Coordinates of C-alpha atoms in Angstrom, one line a residue:
M1 CA 9.8 2.4 1.6
G2 CA 8.6 -1.1 1.7
N3 CA 7.3 -0.5 5.1
V4 CA 5.1 2.4 4.4
R5 CA 1.4 2.1 3.7
K6 CA 0.9 2.4 0.0
W7 CA -2.0 3.9 -1.9
A8 CA -3.3 1.1 -4.0
T9 CA -3.6 2.0 -7.6
S10 CA -5.9 -0.8 -8.4
F11 CA -7.1 -2.1 -5.0
L12 CA -4.6 -1.7 -2.7
V13 CA 1.7 2.2 5.9
L14 CA 2.9 -1.0 8.4
M15 CA 0.0 -3.2 9.2
L16 CA 1.1 -4.3 5.9
I17 CA 2.5 0.1 6.9
G18 CA 0.9 -3.5 9.0
L19 CA -1.1 -0.8 7.3
V20 CA 2.4 -0.3 4.3
I21 CA 2.9 -1.3 5.4
A22 CA -0.6 -2.3 5.3
G23 CA -0.2 -3.0 6.4
C24 CA -1.1 -6.2 7.4
T25 CA -0.8 -9.6 6.0
N26 CA -2.9 -11.4 8.5
S27 CA -5.6 -12.3 6.0
E28 CA -7.1 -15.7 6.8
K29 CA -10.1 -17.5 5.6
T30 CA -13.3 -17.0 7.6
P31 CA -15.7 -19.9 8.2
D32 CA -18.6 -18.2 6.5
T33 CA -16.8 -16.5 3.6
E34 CA -14.5 -18.7 1.6
P35 CA -12.2 -16.7 -0.8
T36 CA -12.3 -17.7 -4.4
V37 CA -9.2 -19.5 -5.4
T38 CA -8.5 -20.9 -8.8
P39 CA -6.4 -24.1 -8.5
E40 CA -3.3 -23.9 -10.6
S41 CA -2.7 -26.7 -13.1
T42 CA 0.6 -28.7 -13.1
A43 CA 1.5 -27.0 -16.3
G44 CA 0.7 -23.6 -14.9
T45 CA 2.6 -23.7 -11.6
G46 CA 5.9 -24.8 -13.1
T47 CA 6.7 -27.0 -10.1
E48 CA 10.2 -28.4 -10.4
N49 CA 10.7 -32.1 -10.9
D50 CA 13.2 -34.4 -12.4
T51 CA 12.4 -33.6 -16.0
D52 CA 14.4 -31.0 -17.9
E53 CA 11.1 -29.6 -19.2
N54 CA 10.2 -28.1 -15.8
K55 CA 13.6 -26.9 -14.7
P56 CA 14.4 -23.2 -14.6
V57 CA 15.8 -21.7 -17.8
D58 CA 17.5 -18.3 -18.1
G59 CA 16.4 -15.6 -20.5
G60 CA 13.0 -14.5 -21.8
T61 CA 10.8 -11.5 -21.1
L62 CA 8.0 -11.0 -18.6
T63 CA 5.5 -8.5 -19.8
V64 CA 3.2 -7.1 -17.1
G65 CA 0.1 -5.0 -17.6
T66 CA -0.8 -2.0 -15.5
F67 CA -3.1 1.0 -15.8
S68 CA -1.1 3.4 -13.6
D69 CA 2.2 4.9 -14.3
I70 CA 4.9 5.3 -11.6
V71 CA 5.6 8.5 -9.7
T72 CA 9.2 7.8 -8.6
V73 CA 11.4 4.8 -7.9
N74 CA 13.3 6.5 -5.1
P75 CA 12.4 4.3 -2.1
I76 CA 12.4 7.3 0.2
F77 CA 9.3 8.8 -1.5
V78 CA 7.4 5.8 -2.8
Q79 CA 3.8 5.5 -1.5
D80 CA 1.8 4.0 -4.4
T81 CA 1.7 0.4 -5.7
S82 CA 2.9 1.1 -9.3
S83 CA 6.0 2.7 -8.1
G84 CA 6.4 0.0 -5.5
D85 CA 6.3 -2.7 -8.2
A86 CA 9.2 -1.0 -9.9
V87 CA 11.1 -0.6 -6.6
T88 CA 10.6 -4.4 -5.9
L89 CA 12.5 -5.2 -9.1
L90 CA 15.2 -2.5 -8.8
Y91 CA 16.2 -2.7 -5.1
A92 CA 17.1 -5.5 -2.7
Y93 CA 15.3 -5.2 0.6
L94 CA 17.3 -4.9 3.8
Y95 CA 15.2 -7.7 5.2
D96 CA 12.5 -9.7 3.4
L97 CA 9.2 -11.1 4.6
D98 CA 8.4 -14.8 4.4
R99 CA 5.1 -16.1 3.2
S100 CA 3.6 -15.7 6.7
G101 CA 4.7 -12.1 7.0
N102 CA 7.7 -12.7 9.3
V103 CA 10.9 -10.7 8.9
T104 CA 13.5 -13.0 7.4
V105 CA 16.9 -13.1 5.6
E106 CA 17.0 -14.4 2.0
P107 CA 20.0 -14.9 -0.2
W108 CA 18.9 -11.7 -2.0
S109 CA 18.4 -9.7 1.1
L110 CA 21.0 -7.0 2.0
A111 CA 21.2 -8.2 5.6
A112 CA 23.6 -11.0 6.5
E113 CA 21.5 -12.2 9.5
K114 CA 18.4 -11.3 11.4
P115 CA 18.6 -8.2 13.6
Q116 CA 19.9 -8.6 17.1
I117 CA 17.6 -6.8 19.6
S118 CA 18.7 -5.7 23.0
A119 CA 16.9 -6.9 26.1
D120 CA 15.2 -3.5 26.6
G121 CA 13.9 -3.6 23.0
K122 CA 15.5 -0.3 22.2
T123 CA 18.7 -1.2 20.2
Y124 CA 18.8 -3.1 16.9
T125 CA 22.1 -4.4 15.5
V126 CA 22.0 -4.8 11.8
K127 CA 24.7 -6.6 9.8
L128 CA 25.0 -6.2 6.0
K129 CA 26.4 -8.7 3.6
N130 CA 29.8 -7.7 2.5
T131 CA 29.1 -8.8 -1.1
A132 CA 26.3 -6.4 -1.9
K133 CA 27.0 -3.7 -4.5
W134 CA 25.2 -0.9 -6.3
S135 CA 24.7 -1.0 -10.0
D136 CA 27.6 1.4 -10.5
G137 CA 29.9 -1.1 -8.8
Q138 CA 30.2 0.7 -5.5
P139 CA 29.7 -1.5 -2.3
V140 CA 26.5 -1.3 -0.2
T141 CA 27.7 -0.2 3.2
A142 CA 26.6 1.0 6.6
D143 CA 26.9 4.5 5.3
D144 CA 24.0 3.8 2.9
L145 CA 21.8 2.5 5.7
I146 CA 22.6 5.5 8.0
F147 CA 22.0 8.0 5.2
T148 CA 18.7 6.4 4.1
F149 CA 17.2 6.1 7.6
D150 CA 18.4 9.6 8.7
T151 CA 17.0 11.0 5.5
I152 CA 13.6 9.4 6.0
R153 CA 13.3 10.7 9.6
N154 CA 14.3 14.3 8.6
P155 CA 11.0 16.3 8.4
D156 CA 12.6 18.6 5.8
V157 CA 12.6 15.7 3.3
G158 CA 8.9 15.0 3.4
S159 CA 9.2 11.2 3.3
P160 CA 5.9 9.3 3.8
G161 CA 7.9 6.8 5.9
I162 CA 8.8 9.3 8.6
S163 CA 6.6 7.7 11.2
Q164 CA 8.6 4.5 11.0
F165 CA 11.9 6.1 11.8
D166 CA 11.2 9.2 13.9
K167 CA 11.4 7.0 16.9
V168 CA 15.1 6.5 16.2
D169 CA 17.4 8.3 18.6
S170 CA 20.7 7.6 16.9
I171 CA 22.4 5.3 14.4
E172 CA 25.9 4.2 15.2
K173 CA 28.4 2.9 12.7
V174 CA 30.2 -0.1 14.2
D175 CA 32.1 -1.0 11.0
D176 CA 31.5 -0.8 7.2
H177 CA 28.8 -3.4 7.4
T178 CA 27.4 -3.2 10.9
V179 CA 25.2 -0.5 12.6
N180 CA 23.5 -0.1 16.0
I181 CA 20.1 1.6 15.7
K182 CA 19.0 3.1 19.1
L183 CA 15.4 4.0 19.6
K184 CA 14.0 6.7 21.8
Q185 CA 11.4 4.3 23.2
V186 CA 10.1 0.8 22.6
Y187 CA 8.5 0.8 19.2
A188 CA 6.9 -2.6 18.6
P189 CA 6.7 -2.5 14.8
F190 CA 10.3 -1.4 14.3
Q191 CA 11.3 -4.8 12.9
Y192 CA 9.0 -4.1 10.0
S193 CA 10.6 -0.7 9.5
L194 CA 13.6 -2.8 8.5
F195 CA 11.6 -4.4 5.7
S196 CA 12.8 -1.6 3.5
Q197 CA 15.2 -0.6 0.7
L198 CA 18.3 1.7 0.9
V199 CA 19.4 4.5 -1.4
P200 CA 23.1 5.2 -2.3
A201 CA 24.7 7.7 0.0
H202 CA 27.5 8.3 -2.5
V203 CA 25.0 9.5 -5.1
L204 CA 22.7 11.6 -2.9
K205 CA 24.6 12.7 0.2
D206 CA 25.3 16.2 -1.1
V207 CA 21.8 16.9 -2.3
P208 CA 20.0 19.3 0.1
A209 CA 17.2 17.6 2.1
A210 CA 14.5 19.9 0.7
E211 CA 15.6 19.2 -2.9
L212 CA 15.7 15.4 -2.7
Q213 CA 12.1 14.8 -3.8
K214 CA 12.6 16.8 -7.1
H215 CA 16.1 15.3 -7.8
P216 CA 16.3 13.2 -11.0
Y217 CA 17.3 10.2 -8.9
G218 CA 14.2 8.0 -9.1
T219 CA 12.7 9.6 -12.2
D220 CA 15.6 9.4 -14.7
P221 CA 16.8 5.8 -15.4
A222 CA 20.3 7.1 -16.4
K223 CA 20.7 8.8 -13.0
T224 CA 19.1 6.1 -10.8
V225 CA 21.7 3.7 -9.2
T226 CA 20.1 0.6 -7.7
N227 CA 21.2 -2.6 -6.1
G228 CA 18.6 -5.2 -7.1
A229 CA 18.5 -8.0 -9.7
W230 CA 17.3 -5.8 -12.5
K231 CA 18.4 -2.4 -13.7
W232 CA 16.1 0.4 -15.0
S233 CA 16.7 0.7 -18.7
E234 CA 13.9 2.8 -20.0
W235 CA 10.7 4.8 -19.1
K236 CA 8.3 6.1 -21.7
Q237 CA 5.8 7.9 -19.5
T238 CA 2.2 6.6 -19.7
Q239 CA 3.4 3.9 -22.1
Y240 CA 5.9 1.5 -20.6
L241 CA 8.9 0.8 -18.3
S242 CA 11.7 -1.6 -19.0
F243 CA 14.0 -3.4 -16.6
E244 CA 17.0 -5.5 -17.7
A245 CA 18.8 -8.2 -15.6
D246 CA 22.0 -6.6 -14.2
P247 CA 24.9 -8.7 -15.5
N248 CA 26.9 -7.5 -12.5
Y249 CA 24.3 -8.1 -9.9
W250 CA 26.0 -9.2 -6.6
G251 CA 23.5 -11.9 -5.6
Q252 CA 21.6 -14.8 -6.9
K253 CA 21.1 -14.1 -10.6
P254 CA 17.4 -13.9 -11.8
H255 CA 16.3 -16.3 -14.5
I256 CA 14.1 -13.7 -16.3
Q257 CA 16.3 -11.4 -18.5
K258 CA 13.8 -8.6 -19.1
V259 CA 10.7 -7.2 -17.4
I260 CA 8.4 -4.8 -19.2
Y261 CA 5.5 -2.9 -17.6
K262 CA 3.0 -1.8 -20.3
I263 CA 0.6 0.9 -19.2
Y264 CA -3.0 0.8 -20.4
A265 CA -5.8 3.3 -20.2
D266 CA -7.9 1.1 -18.0
Q267 CA -8.3 -2.4 -16.4
N268 CA -10.6 -3.7 -19.1
T269 CA -8.1 -2.9 -21.9
E270 CA -5.4 -4.5 -19.7
V271 CA -7.4 -7.8 -19.4
Q272 CA -8.1 -8.0 -23.1
A273 CA -4.3 -7.7 -23.7
L274 CA -3.8 -10.6 -21.3
I275 CA -6.3 -12.7 -23.1
K276 CA -4.8 -11.9 -26.5
G277 CA -1.3 -12.7 -25.2
D278 CA 0.1 -9.2 -25.5
I279 CA 1.1 -9.4 -21.9
D280 CA 1.9 -12.2 -19.5
M281 CA 0.5 -11.0 -16.2
V282 CA -2.2 -8.7 -14.7
Q283 CA -2.2 -8.0 -11.0
A284 CA -5.8 -6.9 -10.7
I285 CA -8.5 -8.4 -12.9
P286 CA -11.9 -6.7 -12.5
V287 CA -14.1 -9.3 -10.8
T288 CA -16.6 -9.0 -13.7
Q289 CA -13.9 -10.4 -16.0
V290 CA -12.5 -13.2 -13.9
D291 CA -14.6 -15.9 -15.5
A292 CA -13.5 -14.8 -19.0
V293 CA -9.8 -15.1 -17.9
K294 CA -10.5 -18.5 -16.2
G295 CA -12.0 -19.7 -19.5
Q296 CA -8.6 -19.4 -21.3
S297 CA -6.7 -22.6 -21.2
N298 CA -3.3 -20.9 -21.1
L299 CA -4.2 -18.5 -18.2
R300 CA -4.7 -19.0 -14.5
V301 CA -6.2 -16.9 -11.8
I302 CA -5.1 -16.5 -8.2
L303 CA -7.5 -14.8 -5.8
E304 CA -7.7 -14.6 -2.0
P305 CA -8.6 -11.7 0.3
G306 CA -5.4 -9.5 0.4
P307 CA -3.7 -7.0 2.6
Q308 CA -5.8 -4.1 1.4
Y309 CA -8.9 -2.2 2.3
E310 CA -11.0 0.4 0.5
Y311 CA -12.3 3.6 2.2
L312 CA -14.1 6.8 1.6
G313 CA -11.8 9.4 3.1
F314 CA -12.8 12.9 4.2
N315 CA -10.8 16.1 4.1
F316 CA -11.0 18.3 7.2
D317 CA -8.9 21.3 6.0
P318 CA -11.3 24.2 5.3
K319 CA -8.9 25.6 2.6
N320 CA -10.1 22.8 0.4
F321 CA -13.7 23.9 0.4
K322 CA -15.7 26.9 -0.9
D323 CA -16.2 29.5 1.8
N324 CA -13.9 27.4 4.0
F325 CA -17.0 25.3 5.0
V326 CA -16.3 21.5 5.6
P327 CA -19.7 19.9 5.0
F328 CA -18.8 16.7 6.9
G329 CA -17.0 18.6 9.7
T330 CA -19.3 17.1 12.4
Q331 CA -19.3 13.6 13.7
K332 CA -23.1 13.2 13.4
T333 CA -23.0 14.1 9.7
R334 CA -20.2 11.6 9.1
Q335 CA -22.2 8.9 10.9
A336 CA -25.2 9.7 8.7
I337 CA -23.1 9.2 5.6
A338 CA -22.0 5.8 7.0
Y339 CA -25.6 4.8 7.5
A340 CA -26.5 6.0 4.0
L341 CA -23.9 3.8 2.2
N342 CA -24.9 0.3 1.1
R343 CA -21.5 -1.3 1.8
Q344 CA -22.8 -4.9 1.7
G345 CA -24.5 -4.1 -1.6
M346 CA -21.1 -3.0 -3.0
V347 CA -19.5 -6.2 -1.8
D348 CA -22.3 -8.3 -3.3
N349 CA -22.8 -6.5 -6.6
V350 CA -19.5 -4.8 -7.4
L351 CA -17.0 -7.2 -5.7
K352 CA -19.3 -10.2 -6.5
G353 CA -19.0 -11.4 -2.9
T354 CA -15.2 -11.4 -2.7
G355 CA -14.9 -8.7 0.0
L356 CA -15.3 -8.6 3.8
L357 CA -16.9 -5.5 5.5
M358 CA -14.6 -3.5 7.8
N359 CA -15.4 -1.0 10.5
A360 CA -11.9 0.0 11.5
P361 CA -8.4 0.1 9.9
F362 CA -7.6 -3.5 10.9
L363 CA -8.1 -6.4 8.6
P364 CA -10.9 -8.7 9.6
N365 CA -8.7 -11.7 10.5
S366 CA -5.7 -9.9 12.0
W367 CA -5.0 -10.2 15.7
A368 CA -5.7 -6.5 16.1
N369 CA -9.3 -6.7 14.7
P370 CA -11.5 -5.0 17.4
G371 CA -14.6 -7.0 16.5
D372 CA -17.7 -5.8 18.1
A373 CA -15.8 -3.0 19.9
A374 CA -16.0 -1.1 16.6
V375 CA -19.3 0.5 15.5
N376 CA -21.0 -1.2 12.6
Y377 CA -23.1 1.0 10.3
N378 CA -25.9 -1.0 8.7
Y379 CA -27.5 0.4 5.5
D380 CA -30.3 2.6 6.9
K381 CA -31.4 5.6 4.9
E382 CA -34.0 6.7 7.5
Q383 CA -31.4 6.7 10.2
A384 CA -29.1 8.7 7.9
K385 CA -31.9 11.3 7.2
K386 CA -32.7 11.5 11.0
L387 CA -29.1 12.3 11.9
L388 CA -28.7 14.8 9.2
A389 CA -31.8 16.6 10.3
E390 CA -30.6 16.6 13.9
D391 CA -27.3 18.1 12.7
G392 CA -29.1 21.1 11.1
W393 CA -29.4 20.0 7.5
V394 CA -32.6 21.1 5.6
A395 CA -33.6 20.2 2.1
G396 CA -33.3 23.0 -0.4
D397 CA -35.5 23.7 -3.4
D398 CA -33.7 21.1 -5.5
G399 CA -33.8 18.5 -2.8
I400 CA -30.1 18.9 -1.9
L401 CA -29.5 19.6 1.8
V402 CA -28.5 23.1 3.0
K403 CA -27.0 24.2 6.3
D404 CA -26.2 27.8 7.3
G405 CA -26.4 28.7 3.6
H406 CA -24.1 26.0 2.5
R407 CA -25.2 23.3 0.0
F408 CA -24.2 19.8 0.8
S409 CA -22.2 19.1 -2.3
F410 CA -18.7 17.7 -2.7
E411 CA -16.3 16.2 -5.2
L412 CA -15.2 12.6 -4.8
Q413 CA -11.9 11.8 -6.4
Y414 CA -10.6 8.4 -7.4
N415 CA -8.0 7.1 -9.9
A416 CA -9.2 6.9 -13.5
G417 CA -9.2 3.6 -15.2
N418 CA -10.1 1.6 -12.0
S419 CA -13.3 -0.1 -13.0
R420 CA -14.2 -1.1 -9.4
R421 CA -13.9 2.4 -8.1
E422 CA -15.9 3.8 -11.0
Q423 CA -18.7 1.5 -10.0
V424 CA -18.4 2.1 -6.3
S425 CA -18.3 5.8 -6.8
A426 CA -21.5 5.6 -8.7
V427 CA -23.1 3.7 -5.9
I428 CA -21.9 6.2 -3.4
Q429 CA -23.3 9.0 -5.6
Q430 CA -26.7 7.4 -5.7
N431 CA -26.8 6.4 -2.0
L432 CA -26.0 9.9 -0.9
K433 CA -28.4 11.5 -3.4
D434 CA -31.1 9.4 -1.7
V435 CA -30.6 11.3 1.5
G436 CA -30.1 14.7 0.0
I437 CA -26.3 14.9 -0.6
E438 CA -24.8 15.7 -4.0
V439 CA -21.6 13.8 -4.9
M440 CA -19.6 14.6 -8.0
P441 CA -17.3 11.6 -8.8
K442 CA -14.1 12.6 -10.6
G443 CA -11.5 10.1 -12.0
I444 CA -7.9 11.4 -12.2
D445 CA -4.7 9.9 -13.7
F446 CA -3.1 8.2 -10.7
A447 CA 0.4 9.6 -11.0
A448 CA -0.9 13.2 -11.3
W449 CA -3.4 12.6 -8.5
V450 CA -0.7 11.5 -6.1
D451 CA 1.5 14.5 -6.9
Q452 CA -1.1 17.2 -7.0
N453 CA -3.8 16.0 -4.6
L454 CA -3.0 13.1 -2.3
T455 CA 0.4 14.0 -1.2
P456 CA -0.4 17.7 -0.4
G457 CA -3.9 16.8 0.9
K458 CA -5.9 18.9 -1.7
Y459 CA -9.3 17.3 -2.2
N460 CA -12.8 17.2 -0.8
A461 CA -13.1 13.5 -0.4
I462 CA -11.4 10.4 -1.9
L463 CA -12.2 6.8 -2.7
L464 CA -9.0 4.9 -2.3
S465 CA -7.3 1.9 -0.6
W466 CA -4.4 1.2 1.6
S467 CA -2.1 -1.7 0.9
L468 CA -0.7 -3.0 4.2
S469 CA 2.9 -4.0 3.7
N470 CA 3.5 -5.9 6.9
P471 CA 1.5 -7.5 9.7
D472 CA 1.7 -4.8 12.3
P473 CA -1.5 -2.8 13.0
D474 CA 0.1 0.6 13.8
A475 CA -1.5 3.3 11.6
E476 CA -0.2 6.4 13.3
S477 CA 1.2 7.8 10.1
I478 CA -2.3 7.9 8.5
F479 CA -4.5 9.0 11.4
S480 CA -2.3 11.0 13.8
S481 CA -2.1 14.8 13.7
K482 CA 1.7 14.6 14.0
Y483 CA 1.7 13.5 10.3
F484 CA 0.0 16.1 8.3
P485 CA 1.4 16.7 4.8
P486 CA 4.2 16.8 3.8
T487 CA 5.6 14.9 6.8
G488 CA 3.3 12.0 6.9
Q489 CA 0.3 10.4 5.3
N490 CA -2.6 12.0 7.1
S491 CA -3.6 13.7 3.9
G492 CA -7.1 14.4 5.2
W493 CA -5.8 16.7 7.9
Y494 CA -7.7 14.7 10.6
K495 CA -7.1 15.5 14.3
N496 CA -8.3 13.5 17.2
E497 CA -6.2 13.9 20.4
K498 CA -7.5 10.7 22.0
L499 CA -6.5 8.7 18.9
D500 CA -3.1 10.5 18.8
E501 CA -2.4 9.2 22.3
L502 CA -3.8 5.7 21.6
W503 CA -1.5 5.1 18.6
V504 CA 1.5 5.9 20.8
K505 CA 0.2 3.7 23.6
G506 CA -0.3 0.9 21.1
Y507 CA 3.2 0.7 19.9
S508 CA 4.9 1.4 23.2
T509 CA 4.7 -2.2 24.4
V510 CA 5.6 -5.5 22.7
D511 CA 3.0 -7.5 24.7
Q512 CA 0.5 -8.4 22.0
N513 CA -2.4 -9.0 24.5
E514 CA -1.9 -5.4 25.8
R515 CA -1.7 -4.1 22.3
K516 CA -4.9 -5.9 21.3
E517 CA -6.8 -4.2 24.1
I518 CA -5.5 -0.8 23.1
Y519 CA -6.5 -1.4 19.5
K520 CA -10.0 -2.3 20.7
E521 CA -10.1 1.3 22.1
V522 CA -8.8 2.6 18.8
G523 CA -11.5 0.6 16.9
K524 CA -14.2 2.0 19.0
E525 CA -13.0 5.6 18.8
I526 CA -12.2 5.7 15.1
S527 CA -15.4 4.0 14.1
T528 CA -17.4 6.5 16.1
D529 CA -15.6 9.6 14.9
L530 CA -15.1 8.4 11.3
P531 CA -12.2 10.1 9.6
Y532 CA -12.9 7.5 6.9
I533 CA -15.9 5.4 6.1
F534 CA -14.2 2.0 6.2
M535 CA -15.6 -0.1 3.4
Y536 CA -14.2 -3.6 2.9
Q537 CA -11.2 -5.8 2.6
Y538 CA -10.8 -7.3 -0.8
G539 CA -8.6 -9.4 -3.0
L540 CA -7.0 -8.6 -6.3
P541 CA -7.5 -11.4 -8.9
Q542 CA -4.1 -12.0 -10.5
G543 CA -4.0 -13.4 -14.0
I544 CA -0.9 -15.2 -15.2
N545 CA 0.1 -16.8 -18.5
A546 CA 1.1 -20.5 -18.2
K547 CA 4.5 -19.7 -19.7
V548 CA 5.4 -17.9 -16.5
Q549 CA 6.9 -20.6 -14.4
Y550 CA 7.9 -21.0 -10.7
A551 CA 8.4 -23.7 -8.2
E552 CA 5.7 -24.2 -5.6
E553 CA 7.7 -22.5 -2.8
H554 CA 8.1 -19.4 -4.9
R555 CA 4.4 -19.1 -6.1
P556 CA 2.7 -15.7 -5.8
E557 CA 1.3 -14.9 -2.3
P558 CA -1.9 -12.9 -2.4
T559 CA -2.0 -12.2 1.3
L560 CA 1.2 -10.1 1.1
A561 CA 1.6 -6.6 -0.3
Y562 CA 3.5 -7.1 -3.6
G563 CA 2.9 -10.8 -3.1
Y564 CA 2.0 -11.1 -6.7
L565 CA 5.8 -10.7 -7.3
Y566 CA 6.8 -13.0 -4.4
N567 CA 10.3 -14.4 -5.0
I568 CA 10.2 -13.3 -8.6
I569 CA 13.9 -13.7 -8.7
N570 CA 13.3 -17.5 -8.9
W571 CA 10.6 -17.4 -11.7
W572 CA 11.4 -18.2 -15.3
I573 CA 9.8 -18.0 -18.7
K574 CA 9.0 -21.2 -20.6
G575 CA 9.8 -20.8 -24.2

């Protein structure tokens, strides 16, 4: 779902999940850290004027580079950015987000008007356009909305978006294009739950809930019915995906006829393909190659801090460890690890100064940022060693710490081909070796990693990111014990009863000042207990060939999740 926090394949469930729906798009410039922004030339932006040369033209192919294949394009199960890219092309959103992250209705949205919200905040009336159709010609109706939302909130389905819809009490069909959604309680982020796509009830209604995830819908182009501007025409796994403009699309026709996603082994190969002209756009240039891309007269770079943050995530399920011993099972040991990591050094040397340190799951410039209420862990090896010793760890013969006969050694997984994570994992390995902890970094193909490790929560520790898909700070789906796999995104099996209660308290009022105070408590508790080591917010340098044109109001928006495709329906290719 568009409103579910997504695992970022290259950087990246409502902050903008507000975590999807990491969400969170409240990324503003800070006085002491100006983001790097490359101004776009007049030729590059494609701003419309009175000359025929700069007016939109129909046709052409946009070729995009990526180093991660998709997992599925069924919106009910999407939780990674590569799959989310494809979904953005294939499906219309019920509601869209404007450039500032507000829920809005566009000509290409399924909704006919903004949702009507009852005085008590518990009933949302949604009206659909009566012109929207699926790619097989069937109309998009209230039945599709009801089926989609009921399916997501069904725990037998295993949708990562369940936390956004399990507060729904009932969905009442008013007519073929109108529904009333009644909530069990006030749920402040629910408007962002409506920033989502629908699936066709007439295709999937007879599939048993437990079998939906393995159904070919979403993985077989021939069996995947969609309702967006492009149709899915081909998928050659680990090589490319193709999307063709749907000649029978119900809404505003796209200018670009064909979109191809080429899948490369790694980011460096991807960038070389951009420079050579084999592809037209890259969504995440390694910062070490930004200058090389800027040096090309036909390329432009867009970079601002985005709605994503990187983290070192711990797993607390004993079944994932030898002898069922979780080495970072105590708070004091996790705090020691936090002190042992040179996070600012990572920002300075790996991100080249383009990141902002974080101590909690709220972006630095969002309204929910707890500020000094969250614990900040400076780089302090001696403090780390002191805490480890207090927690019972003693150096073994090889210098690696031992406790109760268990060696402090763990595997750190990340997605292969991500040059930033390769470098950061090496820094983590050295930092922790300095205090007696053995880390074994392991890069894994992203699609396989999601299916085999992340979704079921099978790993020791991970280096990963969340891409926040909307501006609300609720992160219950990631950190609450209600959402262990497969019915949520708490893949580290973390449990903290105080935090479980605070997340509920935080979304049970719409008063932002009240919510801000609650999230200060969240920030203090989560930064003390540390289910993650929160690393930094960062931006993804987007590289675009000058032949990709768009008017100024439709330019990419780096502060939004999937903002690199912002209003792509209005882009065109200059011949």
